[in-house]
Amino acid sequence: MLTSLSIKNYALIEDVKLHFQENFTILTGETGAGKSIILGALALLKGKRADLSSMRNEANKCVIEGVFSIGAYDLQSVFEENDLDYETETIVRREILPSGKSRAFINDSPVNLQQLSTLGDLLVDIHSQHETLFIGDTSYQMEVVDAVADHQALLIDFRQGWKAYKKIQRKLEEVKGQQAEAEKSYDYNLFLLNEIKSLRLTEDFQETLEAQQQALSNVESLKANLGESIQLLQQEEIGLLTQLSQIKRNLNSVAGFGYQYQEIHQRLASVLIELQDLSAEIEAQEENIEDDPEKLEEVNQQLNLLYNLFRKHEVQNVTELLEIQKELEAKVRVKENATEDLLALEKELASAEAKLHQQAKELHGNRQKVFSDFQRKLVAILQQLGMPETQFDFNLSATSNFNSFGKSEINWLFSANKGHQLKEVKKAASGGELSRITLAVKSILANYINLPTIIFDEIDSGVSGEISQQMGDILEQMSEKMQVLAITHSPQIASKGQQHYKVYKEVEAGKTNTKIIELSTENRVEEIAEMLGGKQKTSSAVEHAKVLLAK
């Protein structure tokens, strides 16, 4: 509920702070006094876009602040979703700066207008004659019936399932699209993949082949050079190994003459061992060299294929070509695994659809069950409000496709006159009738759901006398379950409030100001008497006012 509202530098208001009680509050005043300013300020707290022209003094900041007691509204999840600190006493503030920029805060945390609007709609419900047009909106009509049917848990479960169902549908279409695309290019991708895989690539594949190509292309040169090297190493008497062996023997003879000679002898012995190993290796390599034209041809073909694949796939090395191979394997796999994936998704979709069908059927049935009682209550209230021949019906029909309400759609049918054909509410009801229908609907809903603070702006427009009295009774009954604020010109309605504010204008220092004061019991008698009989406030009007307040 709204506990207080502070307005500074807005329209004709310089600075005012209002404190509200939890039941029924009345705001009265002459036409043009500024009652609509209260609604404008609250609209800003609900996320309406700010207008610099609404500032009283454009040189100063405009500040609108509302304090709400929200412990009974179960709004923790809304605060969590918007990353806001939850407080049972929540402060919503809107500022319009002289620059024209606007800022909004919830519990001192900056928020955008979308966040402000989301919370504002859950805290304050404003109804003017223009805004009663929503009663003709079929989505709102369904929401009302669902509230009376009291199946919110089932509806939430259905909507979560429907969201998951649509996600599966999108995934299924995506897989089908991938399959169709893969089908088109499958043969070509498979050919490219097999072409690469035929080489059995490894990271050192290119280096190994190029080394083999060099060796096989230079067999004669290799044999000649290796053979000559072996001869120079191993030739008797003049071969390098023979001569080094002789030097080793000579050094061995002097090794005992000093440490330095022994060290030279050991180093030469090491060199000789290494050279002997090297000679054996060269000889082994020379013996393994064979002229193999067929092998050379095979190596050349593999290298040519490798180089061609480099050009075809626009890569520079084997590593990049291996990445291409992985990509082609993934594309081919889509086609090869698509049937299995499709079957799994179709099975999952069918299961989800069957559950949704069952839930939608249950929702549809629940709605049909409450129509009779809801219709009876609605007609009874409208008869109280001066519409004795009211007829109401609910055109609930099944749809072929799912929607956010299951597989149902609704249209309220209405006639204010007996014997006339029922038509859609938005086409058949006048503005005054829409106001009364709105009031009747809200009064019924107050018994089923925890409504936010509701503000009725001149809902009594076009009615008077006994009907106003009945309207006041209904508003008073509603206020037993929720906070109700009513801006009214009706003395009958005004007399029902537990709290009464008067809005008036006065000129100070040549400037018009809107003032708002809370009326005492005595002041209320005077205000209601004035509403009854004008400025003169006759004794009969005063007595009538006292009678109204005493009821």
XYZ file of C-alpha atoms in Angstrom:
551
model
C 0.000 0.000 0.000
C 0.998 3.622 -0.527
C 1.856 5.095 2.870
C 3.108 8.515 1.803
C 3.571 10.661 -1.283
C 5.913 13.637 -1.487
C 5.689 16.097 -4.411
C 8.134 18.967 -4.918
C 8.216 21.508 -7.764
C 5.661 19.701 -9.905
C 2.947 21.469 -11.938
C 1.152 23.851 -9.545
C 2.557 22.162 -6.427
C 5.560 23.695 -4.708
C 6.003 21.199 -1.882
C 3.484 18.815 -0.356
C 3.605 15.545 1.538
C 0.591 13.285 1.947
C 0.179 10.376 4.373
C -2.357 7.695 3.482
C -4.294 5.257 5.610
C -4.668 1.634 4.604
C -8.385 1.632 3.745
C -10.399 4.229 1.827
C -9.046 7.707 1.053
C -11.047 10.423 -0.717
C -9.660 13.356 -2.725
C -12.102 16.135 -3.575
C -11.869 19.640 -4.973
C -13.276 21.929 -7.589
C -12.652 21.215 -11.250
C -9.216 22.557 -12.160
C -7.987 22.623 -8.572
C -5.235 20.145 -9.399
C -6.527 16.719 -8.410
C -5.097 15.306 -11.629
C -1.648 16.436 -10.468
C -1.702 13.600 -7.915
C -2.340 11.126 -10.721
C 0.413 12.695 -12.821
C 2.904 12.368 -9.979
C 1.980 8.726 -9.421
C 2.227 8.089 -13.158
C 5.843 9.289 -12.990
C 6.489 6.781 -10.201
C 4.992 4.096 -12.496
C 7.511 4.876 -15.248
C 5.767 7.488 -17.401
C 8.217 9.582 -19.410
C 9.071 12.912 -17.797
C 8.265 16.272 -19.375
C 10.250 19.402 -18.529
C 7.093 21.498 -18.987
C 5.536 19.761 -15.956
C 8.050 21.425 -13.619
C 6.741 24.331 -11.569
C 10.091 26.126 -11.605
C 12.405 24.949 -14.376
C 15.426 26.274 -12.483
C 14.919 23.755 -9.669
C 14.793 19.976 -9.496
C 11.407 18.238 -9.420
C 11.185 15.306 -6.993
C 8.335 12.793 -6.618
C 8.738 10.191 -3.865
C 6.375 7.439 -2.801
C 6.771 5.148 0.199
C 5.096 1.751 -0.154
C 4.476 -0.961 2.415
C 4.873 -4.124 0.315
C 5.281 -6.951 2.810
C 1.948 -8.514 1.780
C 2.599 -8.505 -1.977
C 5.191 -11.299 -2.323
C 7.467 -9.217 -4.566
C 10.874 -10.593 -3.540
C 11.346 -12.338 -6.912
C 10.709 -9.075 -8.791
C 13.458 -7.364 -6.795
C 15.846 -10.294 -7.347
C 15.213 -10.332 -11.112
C 16.029 -6.625 -11.277
C 19.038 -6.891 -8.924
C 17.458 -4.587 -6.325
C 17.520 -4.606 -2.534
C 14.169 -5.788 -1.196
C 12.681 -3.748 1.648
C 9.197 -4.242 3.116
C 9.013 -0.439 3.195
C 10.141 0.443 -0.318
C 10.891 3.995 -1.463
C 10.341 4.864 -5.132
C 11.738 8.240 -6.247
C 11.643 10.114 -9.516
C 13.689 13.245 -10.242
C 13.465 15.667 -13.185
C 16.536 17.861 -13.451
C 16.587 21.432 -14.831
C 18.515 20.047 -17.814
C 15.458 17.972 -18.712
C 17.076 14.693 -17.776
C 15.143 12.260 -15.606
C 16.396 9.846 -12.959
C 14.606 7.058 -11.113
C 15.482 5.189 -7.913
C 14.088 2.225 -6.008
C 15.427 2.064 -2.441
C 18.142 4.516 -3.547
C 19.344 2.193 -6.343
C 19.253 3.795 -9.830
C 16.827 2.030 -12.188
C 15.678 2.471 -15.776
C 12.088 3.237 -16.779
C 11.377 -0.384 -17.681
C 12.320 -1.554 -14.187
C 10.315 1.303 -12.667
C 7.274 0.430 -14.786
C 7.507 -3.275 -13.909
C 7.396 -2.560 -10.174
C 5.016 0.395 -10.469
C 2.341 -1.713 -12.154
C 2.462 -4.097 -9.199
C 2.115 -1.305 -6.633
C -0.433 1.154 -8.049
C -3.418 0.571 -10.326
C -4.809 3.854 -11.752
C -8.251 3.914 -13.373
C -9.652 6.882 -15.198
C -12.600 6.796 -17.599
C -10.155 6.609 -20.500
C -8.245 3.734 -18.941
C -11.398 1.653 -18.402
C -11.125 0.739 -22.084
C -8.828 -2.110 -21.002
C -11.952 -3.967 -19.851
C -12.587 -4.722 -23.527
C -9.145 -6.261 -23.972
C -9.546 -10.025 -24.330
C -6.252 -10.754 -22.579
C -7.382 -8.786 -19.525
C -10.765 -10.522 -19.663
C -9.011 -13.895 -19.551
C -6.791 -12.773 -16.662
C -9.898 -11.819 -14.671
C -11.548 -15.202 -15.306
C -8.311 -17.002 -14.386
C -8.115 -15.088 -11.107
C -11.684 -16.147 -10.271
C -10.911 -19.739 -11.358
C -8.004 -19.689 -8.871
C -5.671 -21.869 -10.948
C -2.587 -19.639 -11.038
C -0.206 -22.490 -10.149
C -1.484 -24.555 -13.089
C -1.293 -21.550 -15.407
C 2.296 -20.787 -14.365
C 3.253 -24.454 -14.888
C 1.609 -24.394 -18.323
C 3.437 -21.212 -19.366
C 6.783 -22.609 -18.251
C 6.051 -25.775 -20.226
C 4.958 -23.744 -23.246
C 8.200 -21.768 -23.112
C 10.191 -25.026 -23.037
C 7.985 -26.420 -25.837
C 8.767 -23.435 -28.082
C 12.460 -23.832 -27.314
C 12.320 -27.481 -28.449
C 10.457 -26.365 -31.580
C 13.188 -23.835 -32.398
C 15.873 -26.462 -31.811
C 14.024 -28.914 -34.043
C 13.775 -26.354 -36.845
C 17.442 -25.537 -36.376
C 18.435 -29.207 -36.680
C 16.193 -29.613 -39.725
C 17.842 -26.583 -41.287
C 21.284 -27.949 -40.505
C 20.283 -31.303 -41.939
C 18.956 -29.715 -45.130
C 22.109 -27.647 -45.498
C 24.296 -30.649 -44.731
C 22.319 -32.739 -47.224
C 23.142 -30.299 -50.003
C 26.872 -30.334 -49.359
C 27.234 -33.792 -47.826
C 28.699 -35.562 -50.905
C 31.130 -32.739 -51.613
C 32.210 -32.449 -47.956
C 32.645 -36.206 -47.759
C 34.811 -36.132 -50.892
C 36.976 -33.336 -49.461
C 37.262 -35.166 -46.143
C 38.291 -38.462 -47.748
C 40.787 -36.594 -49.929
C 42.527 -35.187 -46.852
C 42.216 -38.385 -44.809
C 43.848 -40.401 -47.629
C 47.175 -38.791 -46.699
C 46.920 -39.953 -43.053
C 48.299 -36.626 -41.915
C 50.532 -36.127 -38.897
C 52.124 -32.882 -37.743
C 55.564 -33.849 -39.244
C 54.039 -35.334 -42.424
C 55.349 -32.631 -44.784
C 58.878 -32.552 -43.338
C 59.213 -36.362 -43.498
C 58.047 -36.554 -47.125
C 60.272 -33.707 -48.263
C 63.282 -35.371 -46.586
C 62.453 -38.679 -48.356
C 62.098 -36.859 -51.649
C 65.524 -35.285 -51.266
C 67.161 -38.617 -50.449
C 65.475 -40.577 -53.277
C 66.215 -37.858 -55.824
C 69.977 -37.854 -55.035
C 70.878 -41.559 -54.688
C 74.030 -41.432 -56.908
C 75.420 -38.368 -55.196
C 74.772 -39.880 -51.781
C 76.444 -43.176 -52.633
C 79.455 -41.463 -54.190
C 80.066 -39.106 -51.303
C 79.390 -41.631 -48.573
C 81.579 -44.250 -50.330
C 84.455 -41.848 -50.688
C 84.071 -40.839 -47.027
C 84.222 -44.509 -45.970
C 87.336 -45.034 -48.091
C 89.127 -42.031 -46.586
C 88.244 -43.298 -43.117
C 88.982 -47.002 -43.511
C 91.704 -47.310 -46.280
C 94.632 -49.397 -45.099
C 97.865 -47.589 -44.202
C 96.665 -44.134 -45.292
C 93.084 -44.187 -43.989
C 92.179 -41.697 -41.279
C 91.332 -44.423 -38.759
C 94.641 -46.197 -39.400
C 96.636 -43.022 -38.951
C 94.758 -42.027 -35.801
C 95.363 -45.487 -34.360
C 99.102 -45.005 -34.946
C 99.011 -41.587 -33.283
C 97.198 -43.147 -30.340
C 99.939 -45.730 -29.962
C 102.620 -43.046 -30.086
C 100.855 -40.986 -27.392
C 100.344 -44.066 -25.285
C 104.135 -44.457 -25.223
C 104.596 -41.014 -23.667
C 101.478 -40.980 -21.510
C 103.498 -41.987 -18.481
C 105.849 -38.997 -18.819
C 103.417 -36.497 -17.427
C 99.797 -35.663 -16.753
C 99.572 -33.432 -19.807
C 100.571 -36.305 -22.149
C 98.148 -38.694 -20.514
C 95.300 -36.171 -21.023
C 96.176 -35.777 -24.737
C 96.202 -39.547 -25.129
C 92.735 -39.895 -23.474
C 91.216 -37.156 -25.638
C 92.540 -38.754 -28.809
C 91.226 -42.142 -27.660
C 87.762 -40.557 -27.278
C 87.976 -38.976 -30.728
C 89.003 -42.298 -32.233
C 86.030 -44.119 -30.628
C 83.614 -41.457 -31.922
C 85.153 -41.586 -35.387
C 84.911 -45.383 -35.476
C 81.172 -45.138 -34.577
C 80.674 -42.450 -37.206
C 82.457 -44.590 -39.808
C 80.158 -47.534 -39.002
C 77.088 -45.309 -39.283
C 78.185 -43.901 -42.647
C 78.845 -47.395 -43.912
C 75.388 -48.564 -42.723
C 73.699 -45.573 -44.378
C 75.590 -46.210 -47.613
C 74.545 -49.840 -47.633
C 70.847 -48.858 -47.103
C 70.761 -46.464 -50.026
C 68.910 -47.982 -52.927
C 67.706 -46.484 -56.131
C 63.861 -46.794 -55.818
C 62.073 -44.910 -58.633
C 58.661 -46.289 -57.568
C 59.054 -45.029 -54.009
C 60.204 -41.663 -55.305
C 57.122 -41.492 -57.546
C 54.881 -42.325 -54.608
C 56.491 -39.627 -52.445
C 56.195 -37.075 -55.250
C 52.500 -37.898 -55.701
C 51.792 -37.483 -51.986
C 53.630 -34.168 -51.882
C 51.825 -32.932 -54.986
C 48.476 -33.872 -53.410
C 49.506 -32.134 -50.188
C 50.512 -28.940 -52.023
C 47.295 -29.021 -54.060
C 45.258 -29.319 -50.844
C 47.141 -26.337 -49.422
C 46.044 -24.269 -52.430
C 42.480 -25.638 -52.520
C 41.802 -24.897 -48.853
C 43.947 -21.741 -48.793
C 46.166 -22.898 -45.927
C 49.894 -22.673 -45.346
C 50.773 -25.826 -43.444
C 49.681 -29.256 -42.243
C 48.402 -27.898 -38.899
C 45.892 -25.670 -40.676
C 44.909 -28.510 -42.989
C 44.196 -30.732 -39.966
C 41.823 -28.026 -38.691
C 40.021 -28.133 -42.037
C 39.762 -31.907 -41.624
C 38.081 -31.465 -38.216
C 35.590 -28.967 -39.644
C 34.702 -31.305 -42.497
C 34.279 -34.191 -40.059
C 31.826 -32.060 -38.025
C 29.807 -31.152 -41.141
C 29.641 -34.756 -42.282
C 28.709 -35.860 -38.779
C 25.700 -33.484 -38.779
C 24.254 -35.325 -41.745
C 25.089 -38.748 -40.411
C 23.721 -38.029 -36.900
C 20.799 -35.764 -37.912
C 18.230 -38.521 -38.179
C 18.963 -39.702 -34.649
C 18.883 -36.120 -33.299
C 15.622 -35.383 -35.103
C 13.954 -38.483 -33.728
C 15.020 -37.588 -30.183
C 13.758 -34.000 -30.525
C 10.474 -35.068 -32.105
C 9.908 -37.514 -29.263
C 10.665 -34.800 -26.693
C 8.353 -32.363 -28.498
C 5.503 -34.870 -28.642
C 5.820 -35.554 -24.900
C 5.805 -31.820 -24.073
C 2.841 -31.224 -26.401
C 0.808 -34.013 -24.794
C 1.339 -32.478 -21.346
C 0.409 -29.008 -22.625
C -2.771 -30.371 -24.216
C -3.779 -31.888 -20.889
C -3.034 -28.704 -18.945
C -4.833 -26.540 -21.518
C -7.878 -28.808 -21.295
C -7.890 -28.494 -17.501
C -7.554 -24.685 -17.683
C -10.417 -24.508 -20.188
C -12.630 -26.637 -17.960
C -11.844 -24.600 -14.841
C -12.912 -21.417 -16.617
C -16.206 -22.889 -17.694
C -16.953 -23.935 -14.115
C -16.741 -20.376 -12.717
C -18.729 -18.548 -15.383
C -22.136 -19.033 -13.748
C -21.094 -17.715 -10.328
C -18.967 -14.916 -11.793
C -21.793 -13.822 -14.085
C -24.267 -13.791 -11.200
C -21.967 -11.634 -9.014
C -21.134 -9.268 -11.855
C -24.756 -8.708 -12.865
C -25.812 -8.243 -9.224
C -23.246 -5.480 -8.679
C -24.149 -3.755 -11.943
C -27.801 -3.814 -10.943
C -26.786 -2.051 -7.726
C -25.060 0.533 -9.900
C -28.180 1.417 -11.858
C -27.975 -1.107 -14.674
C -31.001 -3.334 -13.840
C -31.337 -4.958 -17.267
C -27.685 -5.909 -17.618
C -26.907 -9.109 -19.477
C -23.468 -10.710 -19.524
C -22.126 -13.787 -21.242
C -18.657 -15.248 -21.767
C -17.766 -16.496 -25.225
C -15.031 -19.000 -24.364
C -13.772 -20.996 -27.342
C -10.994 -23.483 -27.957
C -8.150 -22.531 -30.291
C -6.223 -24.813 -32.604
C -2.868 -23.459 -31.407
C -1.393 -22.861 -27.995
C -1.284 -19.362 -26.544
C -0.269 -17.923 -23.177
C -3.628 -18.996 -21.717
C -3.567 -22.598 -22.977
C -5.773 -23.320 -25.975
C -8.576 -20.894 -25.168
C -9.713 -17.457 -26.179
C -12.469 -15.363 -24.657
C -14.693 -12.430 -25.448
C -17.051 -10.878 -22.919
C -20.484 -10.132 -24.367
C -22.671 -7.418 -22.877
C -25.969 -5.640 -23.214
C -27.337 -2.977 -20.888
C -30.877 -3.413 -22.195
C -33.209 -6.364 -21.992
C -34.114 -7.946 -25.317
C -31.072 -6.519 -27.114
C -28.424 -8.677 -28.740
C -25.287 -9.166 -26.684
C -22.191 -7.652 -28.272
C -18.514 -7.341 -27.362
C -18.099 -5.188 -24.248
C -15.818 -2.689 -25.980
C -18.452 -2.131 -28.694
C -21.634 -2.259 -26.614
C -20.765 -0.325 -23.429
C -20.692 3.458 -23.099
C -17.988 5.274 -21.150
C -20.112 5.431 -17.986
C -21.056 1.779 -18.322
C -17.400 0.802 -18.771
C -16.565 2.658 -15.545
C -19.220 0.734 -13.646
C -18.195 -2.603 -15.195
C -14.598 -1.870 -14.189
C -15.639 -1.148 -10.633
C -17.749 -4.307 -10.475
C -14.914 -6.462 -11.816
C -12.345 -4.976 -9.428
C -14.651 -5.440 -6.459
C -15.035 -9.132 -7.323
C -11.282 -9.583 -7.913
C -10.544 -8.134 -4.471
C -11.986 -11.361 -3.029
C -9.604 -13.567 -5.024
C -6.231 -11.855 -5.406
C -4.137 -9.378 -3.441
C -4.621 -6.291 -5.603
C -2.244 -3.319 -5.409
C -3.326 0.130 -4.309
C -6.143 1.138 -6.655
C -6.981 4.726 -7.588
C -10.322 5.584 -9.176
C -10.372 8.908 -10.992
C -13.959 10.215 -11.168
C -15.423 6.744 -11.646
C -18.688 8.385 -10.599
C -18.771 10.391 -13.828
C -22.290 10.354 -15.256
C -23.978 8.958 -12.124
C -25.584 10.599 -9.109
C -27.941 10.083 -6.210
C -28.682 6.506 -5.218
C -26.244 5.060 -7.784
C -23.428 7.131 -6.312
C -24.416 5.822 -2.908
C -24.199 2.236 -4.159
C -20.882 2.967 -5.834
C -19.562 4.372 -2.568
C -20.696 1.240 -0.721
C -18.823 -0.961 -3.194
C -15.645 1.115 -2.913
C -15.912 0.969 0.874
C -16.297 -2.833 0.758
C -13.248 -3.083 -1.520
C -11.219 -0.999 0.917
C -11.682 -3.687 3.578
C -9.358 -5.905 1.525
C -7.092 -3.351 -0.132
C -6.137 0.313 -0.200
C -8.549 2.403 -2.285
C -8.121 6.061 -3.299
C -10.963 7.829 -5.091
C -10.920 11.226 -6.763
C -14.570 12.176 -6.829
C -17.186 14.911 -7.271
C -19.836 12.745 -5.600
C -20.755 13.672 -2.005
C -22.185 10.172 -1.510
C -18.833 8.562 -2.391
C -16.829 11.199 -0.514
C -18.748 10.460 2.680
C -17.601 6.811 2.626
C -13.904 7.516 3.043
C -12.009 6.918 6.270
C -9.612 9.681 5.191
C -10.408 12.811 3.198
C -8.064 15.222 1.404
C -9.178 18.446 -0.213
C -7.331 19.873 -3.199
C -7.662 23.610 -3.802
C -5.845 26.510 -5.417
C -4.793 29.826 -3.931
C -2.698 32.731 -5.151
C 0.421 33.628 -3.185
C 2.702 36.491 -4.192
C 0.956 36.677 -7.532
C 1.492 32.964 -8.264
C -1.126 30.192 -8.257
C -0.407 27.232 -6.002
C -2.213 23.937 -5.550
C -2.663 23.045 -1.899
C -3.757 19.742 -0.376
C -5.010 19.456 3.182
C -6.405 16.556 5.206
C -9.893 17.369 6.465
C -11.085 16.939 10.018
C -14.601 15.617 10.686
C -15.930 19.177 10.951
C -14.164 20.224 7.773
C -15.559 17.174 6.002
C -19.096 18.256 6.861
C -18.403 21.642 5.265
C -16.750 20.113 2.158
C -19.546 17.592 1.532
C -22.201 20.258 2.187
C -20.501 22.423 -0.439
C -20.463 19.455 -2.852
C -24.216 19.063 -2.206
C -25.398 22.645 -2.355
C -22.614 24.867 -3.598
C -20.630 27.624 -1.911
C -23.626 28.829 0.071
C -23.669 25.656 2.252
C -27.327 25.840 3.257
C -28.426 24.366 6.552
C -30.198 21.554 4.720
C -26.987 20.766 2.847
C -25.065 20.711 6.110
C -27.635 18.404 7.698
C -27.556 16.161 4.633
C -23.758 16.043 4.831
C -23.928 15.011 8.474
C -26.408 12.254 7.617
C -24.137 10.945 4.855
C -21.113 10.916 7.148
C -23.080 9.183 9.882
C -24.009 6.222 7.683
